[in-house]
PDB file of C-alpha atoms and ligand atoms in Angstrom:
ATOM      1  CA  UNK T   1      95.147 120.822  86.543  1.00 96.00           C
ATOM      2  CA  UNK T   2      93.197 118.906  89.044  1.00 97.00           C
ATOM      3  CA  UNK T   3      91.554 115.528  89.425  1.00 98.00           C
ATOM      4  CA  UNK T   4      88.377 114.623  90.901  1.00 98.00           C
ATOM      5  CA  UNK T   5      88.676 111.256  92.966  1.00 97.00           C
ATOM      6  CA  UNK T   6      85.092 111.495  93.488  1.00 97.00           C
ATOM      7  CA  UNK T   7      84.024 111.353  89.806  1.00 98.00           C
ATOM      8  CA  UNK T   8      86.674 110.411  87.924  1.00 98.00           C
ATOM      9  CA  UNK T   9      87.023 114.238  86.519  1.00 98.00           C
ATOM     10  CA  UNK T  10      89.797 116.476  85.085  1.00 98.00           C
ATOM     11  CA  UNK T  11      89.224 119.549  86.484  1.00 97.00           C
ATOM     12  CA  UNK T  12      90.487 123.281  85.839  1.00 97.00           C
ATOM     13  CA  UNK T  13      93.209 124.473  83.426  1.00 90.00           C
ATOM     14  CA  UNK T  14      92.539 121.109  81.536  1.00 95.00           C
ATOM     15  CA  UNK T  15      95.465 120.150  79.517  1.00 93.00           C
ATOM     16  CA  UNK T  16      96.470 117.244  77.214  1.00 96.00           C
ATOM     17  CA  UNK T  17      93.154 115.657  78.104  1.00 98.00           C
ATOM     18  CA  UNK T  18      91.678 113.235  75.350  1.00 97.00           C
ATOM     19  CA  UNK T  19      88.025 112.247  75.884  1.00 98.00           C
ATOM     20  CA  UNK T  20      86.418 109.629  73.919  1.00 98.00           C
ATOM     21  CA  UNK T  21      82.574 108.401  74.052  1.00 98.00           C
ATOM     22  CA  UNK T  22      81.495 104.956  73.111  1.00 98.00           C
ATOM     23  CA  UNK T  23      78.083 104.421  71.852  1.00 98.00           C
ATOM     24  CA  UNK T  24      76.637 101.240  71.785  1.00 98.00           C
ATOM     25  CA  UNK T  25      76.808 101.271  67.643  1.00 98.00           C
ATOM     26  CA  UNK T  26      80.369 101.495  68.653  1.00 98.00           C
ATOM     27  CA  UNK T  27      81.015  98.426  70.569  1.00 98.00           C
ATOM     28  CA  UNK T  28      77.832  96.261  69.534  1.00 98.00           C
ATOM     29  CA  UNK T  29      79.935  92.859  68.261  1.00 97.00           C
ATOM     30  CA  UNK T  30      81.178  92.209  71.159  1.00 98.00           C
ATOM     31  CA  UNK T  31      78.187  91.113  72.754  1.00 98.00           C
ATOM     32  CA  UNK T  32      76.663  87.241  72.411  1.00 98.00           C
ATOM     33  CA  UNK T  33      73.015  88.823  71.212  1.00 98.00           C
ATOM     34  CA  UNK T  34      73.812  91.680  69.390  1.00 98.00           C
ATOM     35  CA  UNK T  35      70.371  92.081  68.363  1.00 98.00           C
ATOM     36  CA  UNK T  36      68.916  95.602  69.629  1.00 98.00           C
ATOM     37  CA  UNK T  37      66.365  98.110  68.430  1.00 98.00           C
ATOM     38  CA  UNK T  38      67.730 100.909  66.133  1.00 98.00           C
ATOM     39  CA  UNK T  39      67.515 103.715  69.243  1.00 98.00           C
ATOM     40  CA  UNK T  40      69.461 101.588  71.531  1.00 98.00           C
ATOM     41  CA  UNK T  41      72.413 102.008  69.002  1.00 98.00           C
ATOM     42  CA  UNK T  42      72.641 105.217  69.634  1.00 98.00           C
ATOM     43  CA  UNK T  43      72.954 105.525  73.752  1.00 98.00           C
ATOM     44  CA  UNK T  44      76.505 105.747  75.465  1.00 98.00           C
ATOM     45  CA  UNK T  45      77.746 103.090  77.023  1.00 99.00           C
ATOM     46  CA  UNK T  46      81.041 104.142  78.316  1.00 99.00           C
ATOM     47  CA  UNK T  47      83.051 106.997  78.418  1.00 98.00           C
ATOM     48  CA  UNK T  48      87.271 107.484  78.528  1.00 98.00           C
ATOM     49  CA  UNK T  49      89.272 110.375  79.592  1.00 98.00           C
ATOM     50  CA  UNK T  50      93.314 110.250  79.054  1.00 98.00           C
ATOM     51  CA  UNK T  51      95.755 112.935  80.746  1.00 98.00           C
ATOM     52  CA  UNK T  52      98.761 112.082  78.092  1.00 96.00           C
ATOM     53  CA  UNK T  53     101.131 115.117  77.895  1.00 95.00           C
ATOM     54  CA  UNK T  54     104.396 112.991  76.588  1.00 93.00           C
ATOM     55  CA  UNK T  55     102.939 110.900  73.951  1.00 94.00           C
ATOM     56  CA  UNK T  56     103.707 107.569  72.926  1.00 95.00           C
ATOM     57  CA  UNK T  57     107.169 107.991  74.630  1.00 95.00           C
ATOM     58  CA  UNK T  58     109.164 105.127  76.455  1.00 96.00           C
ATOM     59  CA  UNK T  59     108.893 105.076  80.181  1.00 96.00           C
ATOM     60  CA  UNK T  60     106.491 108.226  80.161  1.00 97.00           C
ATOM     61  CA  UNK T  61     102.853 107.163  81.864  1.00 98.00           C
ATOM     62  CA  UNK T  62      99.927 107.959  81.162  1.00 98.00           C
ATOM     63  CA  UNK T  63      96.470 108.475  83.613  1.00 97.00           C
ATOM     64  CA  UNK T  64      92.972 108.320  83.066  1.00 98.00           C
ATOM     65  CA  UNK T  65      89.030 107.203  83.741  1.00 98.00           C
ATOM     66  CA  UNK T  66      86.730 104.842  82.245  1.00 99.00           C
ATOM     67  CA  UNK T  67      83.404 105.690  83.283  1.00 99.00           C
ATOM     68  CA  UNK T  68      80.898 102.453  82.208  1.00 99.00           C
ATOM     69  CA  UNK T  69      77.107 103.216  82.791  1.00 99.00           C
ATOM     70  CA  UNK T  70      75.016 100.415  84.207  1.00 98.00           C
ATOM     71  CA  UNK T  71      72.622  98.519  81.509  1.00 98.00           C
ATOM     72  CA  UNK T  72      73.176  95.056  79.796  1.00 98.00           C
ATOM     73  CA  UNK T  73      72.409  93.794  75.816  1.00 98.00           C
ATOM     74  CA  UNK T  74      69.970  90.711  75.705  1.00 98.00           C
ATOM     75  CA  UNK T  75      71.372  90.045  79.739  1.00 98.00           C
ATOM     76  CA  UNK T  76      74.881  90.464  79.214  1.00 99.00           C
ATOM     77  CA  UNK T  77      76.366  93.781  81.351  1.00 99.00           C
ATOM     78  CA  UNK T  78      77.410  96.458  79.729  1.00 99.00           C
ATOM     79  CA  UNK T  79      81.451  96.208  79.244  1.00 99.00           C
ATOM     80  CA  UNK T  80      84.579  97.999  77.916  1.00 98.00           C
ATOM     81  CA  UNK T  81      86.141  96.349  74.222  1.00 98.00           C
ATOM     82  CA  UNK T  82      88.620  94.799  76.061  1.00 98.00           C
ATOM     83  CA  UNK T  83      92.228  94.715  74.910  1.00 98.00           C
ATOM     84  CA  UNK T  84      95.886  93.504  75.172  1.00 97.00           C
ATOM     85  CA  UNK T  85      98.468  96.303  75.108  1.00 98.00           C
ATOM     86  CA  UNK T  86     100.198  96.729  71.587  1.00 98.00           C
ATOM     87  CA  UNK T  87     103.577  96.149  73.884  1.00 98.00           C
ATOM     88  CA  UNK T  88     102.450  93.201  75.233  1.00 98.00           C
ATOM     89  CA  UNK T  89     104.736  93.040  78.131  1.00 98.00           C
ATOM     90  CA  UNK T  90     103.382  96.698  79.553  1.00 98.00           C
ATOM     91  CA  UNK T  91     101.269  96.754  82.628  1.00 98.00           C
ATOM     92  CA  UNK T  92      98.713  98.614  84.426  1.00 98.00           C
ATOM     93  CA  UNK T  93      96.911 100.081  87.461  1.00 98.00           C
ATOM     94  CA  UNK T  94      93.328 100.125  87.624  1.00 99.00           C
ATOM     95  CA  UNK T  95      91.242 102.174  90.824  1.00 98.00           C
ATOM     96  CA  UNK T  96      87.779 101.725  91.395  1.00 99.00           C
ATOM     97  CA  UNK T  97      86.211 104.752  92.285  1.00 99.00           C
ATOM     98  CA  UNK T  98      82.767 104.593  92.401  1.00 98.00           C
ATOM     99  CA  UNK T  99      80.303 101.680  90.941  1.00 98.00           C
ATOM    100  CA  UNK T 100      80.277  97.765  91.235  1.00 98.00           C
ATOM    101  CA  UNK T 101      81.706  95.644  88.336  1.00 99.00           C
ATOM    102  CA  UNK T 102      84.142  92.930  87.515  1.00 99.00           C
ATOM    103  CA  UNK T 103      87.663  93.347  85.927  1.00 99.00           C
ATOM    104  CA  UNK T 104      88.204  90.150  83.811  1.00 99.00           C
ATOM    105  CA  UNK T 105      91.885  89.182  83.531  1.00 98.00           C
ATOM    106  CA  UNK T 106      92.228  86.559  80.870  1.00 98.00           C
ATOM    107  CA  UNK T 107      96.170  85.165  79.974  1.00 98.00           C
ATOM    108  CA  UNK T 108      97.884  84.053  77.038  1.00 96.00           C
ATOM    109  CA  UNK T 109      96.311  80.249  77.437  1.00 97.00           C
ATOM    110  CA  UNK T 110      92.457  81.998  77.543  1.00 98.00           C
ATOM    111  CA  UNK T 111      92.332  81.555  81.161  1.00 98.00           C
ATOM    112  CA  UNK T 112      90.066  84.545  82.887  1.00 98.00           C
ATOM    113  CA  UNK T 113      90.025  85.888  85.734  1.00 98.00           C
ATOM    114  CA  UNK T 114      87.453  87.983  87.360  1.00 98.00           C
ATOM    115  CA  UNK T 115      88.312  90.367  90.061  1.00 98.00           C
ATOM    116  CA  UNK T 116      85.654  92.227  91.998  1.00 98.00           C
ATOM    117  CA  UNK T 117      85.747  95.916  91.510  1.00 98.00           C
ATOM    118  CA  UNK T 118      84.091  98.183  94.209  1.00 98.00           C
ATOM    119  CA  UNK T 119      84.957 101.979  95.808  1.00 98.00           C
ATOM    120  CA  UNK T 120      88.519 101.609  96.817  1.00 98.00           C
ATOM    121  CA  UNK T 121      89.883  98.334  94.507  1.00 98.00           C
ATOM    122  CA  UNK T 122      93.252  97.884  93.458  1.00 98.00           C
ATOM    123  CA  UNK T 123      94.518  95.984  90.727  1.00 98.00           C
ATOM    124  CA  UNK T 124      97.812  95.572  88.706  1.00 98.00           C
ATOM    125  CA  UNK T 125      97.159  94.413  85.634  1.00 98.00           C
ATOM    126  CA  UNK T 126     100.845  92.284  84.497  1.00 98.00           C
ATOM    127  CA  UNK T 127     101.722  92.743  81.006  1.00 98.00           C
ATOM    128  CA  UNK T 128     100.785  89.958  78.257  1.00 98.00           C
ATOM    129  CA  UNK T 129      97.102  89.467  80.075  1.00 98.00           C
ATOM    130  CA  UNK T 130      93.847  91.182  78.643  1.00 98.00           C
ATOM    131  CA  UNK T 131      91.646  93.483  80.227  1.00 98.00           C
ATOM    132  CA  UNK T 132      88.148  94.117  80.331  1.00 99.00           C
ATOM    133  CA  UNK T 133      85.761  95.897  82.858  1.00 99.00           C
ATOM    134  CA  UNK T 134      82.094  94.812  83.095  1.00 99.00           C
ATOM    135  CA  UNK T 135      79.449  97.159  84.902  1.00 99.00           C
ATOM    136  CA  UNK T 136      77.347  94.808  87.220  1.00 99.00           C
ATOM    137  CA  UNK T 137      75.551  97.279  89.393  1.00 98.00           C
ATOM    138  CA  UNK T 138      72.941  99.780  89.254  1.00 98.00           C
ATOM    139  CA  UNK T 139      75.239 103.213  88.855  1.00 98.00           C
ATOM    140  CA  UNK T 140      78.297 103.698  86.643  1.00 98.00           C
ATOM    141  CA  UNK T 141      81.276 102.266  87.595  1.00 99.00           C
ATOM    142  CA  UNK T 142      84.267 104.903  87.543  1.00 99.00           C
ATOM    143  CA  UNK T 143      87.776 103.286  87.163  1.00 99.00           C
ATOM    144  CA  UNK T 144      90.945 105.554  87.220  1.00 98.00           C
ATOM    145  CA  UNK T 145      94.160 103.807  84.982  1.00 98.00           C
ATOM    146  CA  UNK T 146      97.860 104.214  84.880  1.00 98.00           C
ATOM    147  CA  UNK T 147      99.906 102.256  82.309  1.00 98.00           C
ATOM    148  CA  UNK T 148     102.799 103.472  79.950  1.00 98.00           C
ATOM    149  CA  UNK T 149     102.424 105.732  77.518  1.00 97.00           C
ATOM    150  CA  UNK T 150     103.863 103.718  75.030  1.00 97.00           C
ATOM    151  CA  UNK T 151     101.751 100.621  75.641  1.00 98.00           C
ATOM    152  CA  UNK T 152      99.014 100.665  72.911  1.00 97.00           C
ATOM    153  CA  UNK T 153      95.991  98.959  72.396  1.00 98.00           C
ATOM    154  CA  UNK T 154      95.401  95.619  70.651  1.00 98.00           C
ATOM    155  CA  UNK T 155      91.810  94.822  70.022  1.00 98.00           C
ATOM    156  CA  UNK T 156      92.146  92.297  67.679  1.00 97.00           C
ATOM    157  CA  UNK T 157      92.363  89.054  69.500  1.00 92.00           C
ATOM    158  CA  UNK T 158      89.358  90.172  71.318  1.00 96.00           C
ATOM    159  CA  UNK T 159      87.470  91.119  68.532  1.00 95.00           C
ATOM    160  CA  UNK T 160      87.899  88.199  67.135  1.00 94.00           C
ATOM    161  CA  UNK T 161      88.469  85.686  69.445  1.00 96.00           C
ATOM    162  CA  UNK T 162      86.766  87.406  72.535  1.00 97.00           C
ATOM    163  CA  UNK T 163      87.110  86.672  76.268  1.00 98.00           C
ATOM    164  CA  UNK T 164      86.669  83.016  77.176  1.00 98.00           C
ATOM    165  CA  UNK T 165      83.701  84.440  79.998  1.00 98.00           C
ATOM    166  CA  UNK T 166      80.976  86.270  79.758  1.00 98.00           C
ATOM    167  CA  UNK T 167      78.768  87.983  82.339  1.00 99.00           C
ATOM    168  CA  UNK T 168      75.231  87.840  82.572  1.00 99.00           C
ATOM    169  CA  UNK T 169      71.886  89.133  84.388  1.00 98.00           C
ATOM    170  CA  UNK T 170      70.365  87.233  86.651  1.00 98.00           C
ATOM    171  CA  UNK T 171      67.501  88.013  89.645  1.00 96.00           C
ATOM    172  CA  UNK T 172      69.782  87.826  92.148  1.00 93.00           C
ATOM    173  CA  UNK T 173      73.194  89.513  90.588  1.00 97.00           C
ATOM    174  CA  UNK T 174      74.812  87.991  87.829  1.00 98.00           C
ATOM    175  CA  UNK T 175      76.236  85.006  86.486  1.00 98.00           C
ATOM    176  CA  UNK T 176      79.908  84.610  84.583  1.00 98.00           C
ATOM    177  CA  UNK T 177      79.638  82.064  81.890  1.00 98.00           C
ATOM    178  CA  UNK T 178      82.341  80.276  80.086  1.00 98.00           C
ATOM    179  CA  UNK T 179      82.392  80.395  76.346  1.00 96.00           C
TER     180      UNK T 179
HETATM  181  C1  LIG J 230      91.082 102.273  80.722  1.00 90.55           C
HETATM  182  C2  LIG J 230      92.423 102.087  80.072  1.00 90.55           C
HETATM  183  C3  LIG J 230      92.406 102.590  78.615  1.00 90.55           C
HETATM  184  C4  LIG J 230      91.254 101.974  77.860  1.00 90.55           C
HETATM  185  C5  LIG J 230      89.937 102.190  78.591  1.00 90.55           C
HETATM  186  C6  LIG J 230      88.734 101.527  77.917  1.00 90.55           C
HETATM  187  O1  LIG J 230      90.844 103.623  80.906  1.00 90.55           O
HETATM  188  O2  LIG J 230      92.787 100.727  80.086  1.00 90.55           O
HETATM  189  O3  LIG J 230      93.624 102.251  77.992  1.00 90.55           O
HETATM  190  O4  LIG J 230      91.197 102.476  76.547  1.00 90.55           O
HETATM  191  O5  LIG J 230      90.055 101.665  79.920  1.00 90.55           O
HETATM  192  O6  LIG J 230      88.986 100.180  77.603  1.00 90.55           O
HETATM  193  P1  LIG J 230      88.962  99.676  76.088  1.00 90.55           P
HETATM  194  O7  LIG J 230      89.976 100.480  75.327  1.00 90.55           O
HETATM  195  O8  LIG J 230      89.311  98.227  76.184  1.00 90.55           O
HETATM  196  O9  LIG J 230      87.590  99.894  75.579  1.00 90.55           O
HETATM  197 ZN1  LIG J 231      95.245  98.472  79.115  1.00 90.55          ZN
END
């Protein structure tokens, strides 16, 4: 199998490769203004790709891409869900490949972070902190991961409590708001 630094791809003789699509219907309450017309429900807003041949085993890793596409709902950028990992302590890499965006970073007292994501970022992302990218250019932003295998997702603090930013559109770039 190959990989595609370029795009973000998995490439020839593609194995153990999960690919999941987000529509907008998908991830539409986790915006401030959820309020869109019926055909905007129905456009992608981010894409994932997971190389995973171990499964949820102890110390095995896992590798993939989030691919976010550029666009924002009632001004706010277009973002991932967001999420803690089920194993709270388990960390994470995160590349930037291609795009411009913002990884917020938010801890156990709700403090955020936002760390600017462009070609060629590094992050490490410690355990116990929550994760979200946020598109805020004018192309997709590609993002290549690496975290345990065994580290889960846990959406539900963010569902229900969400991030204590948010970023908006403004004329000149964008604006990150407290909440
Ligand atoms: C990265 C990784 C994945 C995650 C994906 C999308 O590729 O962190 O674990 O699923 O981003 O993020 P989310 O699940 O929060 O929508
Ligand atoms: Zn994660």
């Amino acid at each position: 199998m190959k990989y595609n630094l370029q795009t973000g791809e998995f490439y020839s003789n593609v194995e153990d490769v999960e690919y999941a699509t987000k529509y907008i219907k998908d991830v539409i309450s986790i915006y401030e203004k959820p309020e869109v017309a019926e055909e905007v429900l129905e456009q992608v807003t981010y894409e994932v790709q997971v190389h995973n041949p171990h499964g949820e085993i102890e110390g095995a890793l896992q590798f993939g891409t989030s691919r976010i596409k550029a666009g924002d709902i009632n001004g706010e950028f277009f973002m991932t869900k967001g999420h803690m990992h089920e194993v709270a302590n388990r960390a994470e890499y995160y590349l930037c490949l291609s795009g411009k965006g913002l990884l917020l970073l938010m801890d156990e007292e709700r403090k955020t972070t936002a760390i600017d994501m462009s070609e060629q970022s590094i992050c490490n992302i410690p355990g116990n902190v929550s994760h979200r990218l946020v598109n805020i250019g004018e192309e997709d932003l590609v993002v290549l991961a690496c975290w345990n295998s065994d580290a889960g997702h846990n959406y539900e603090q963010i569902a229900t409590e969400g991030f204590s930013v948010r970023v908006f559109k403004t004329e000149n770039g964008y604006i990150i708001k407290e909440v």
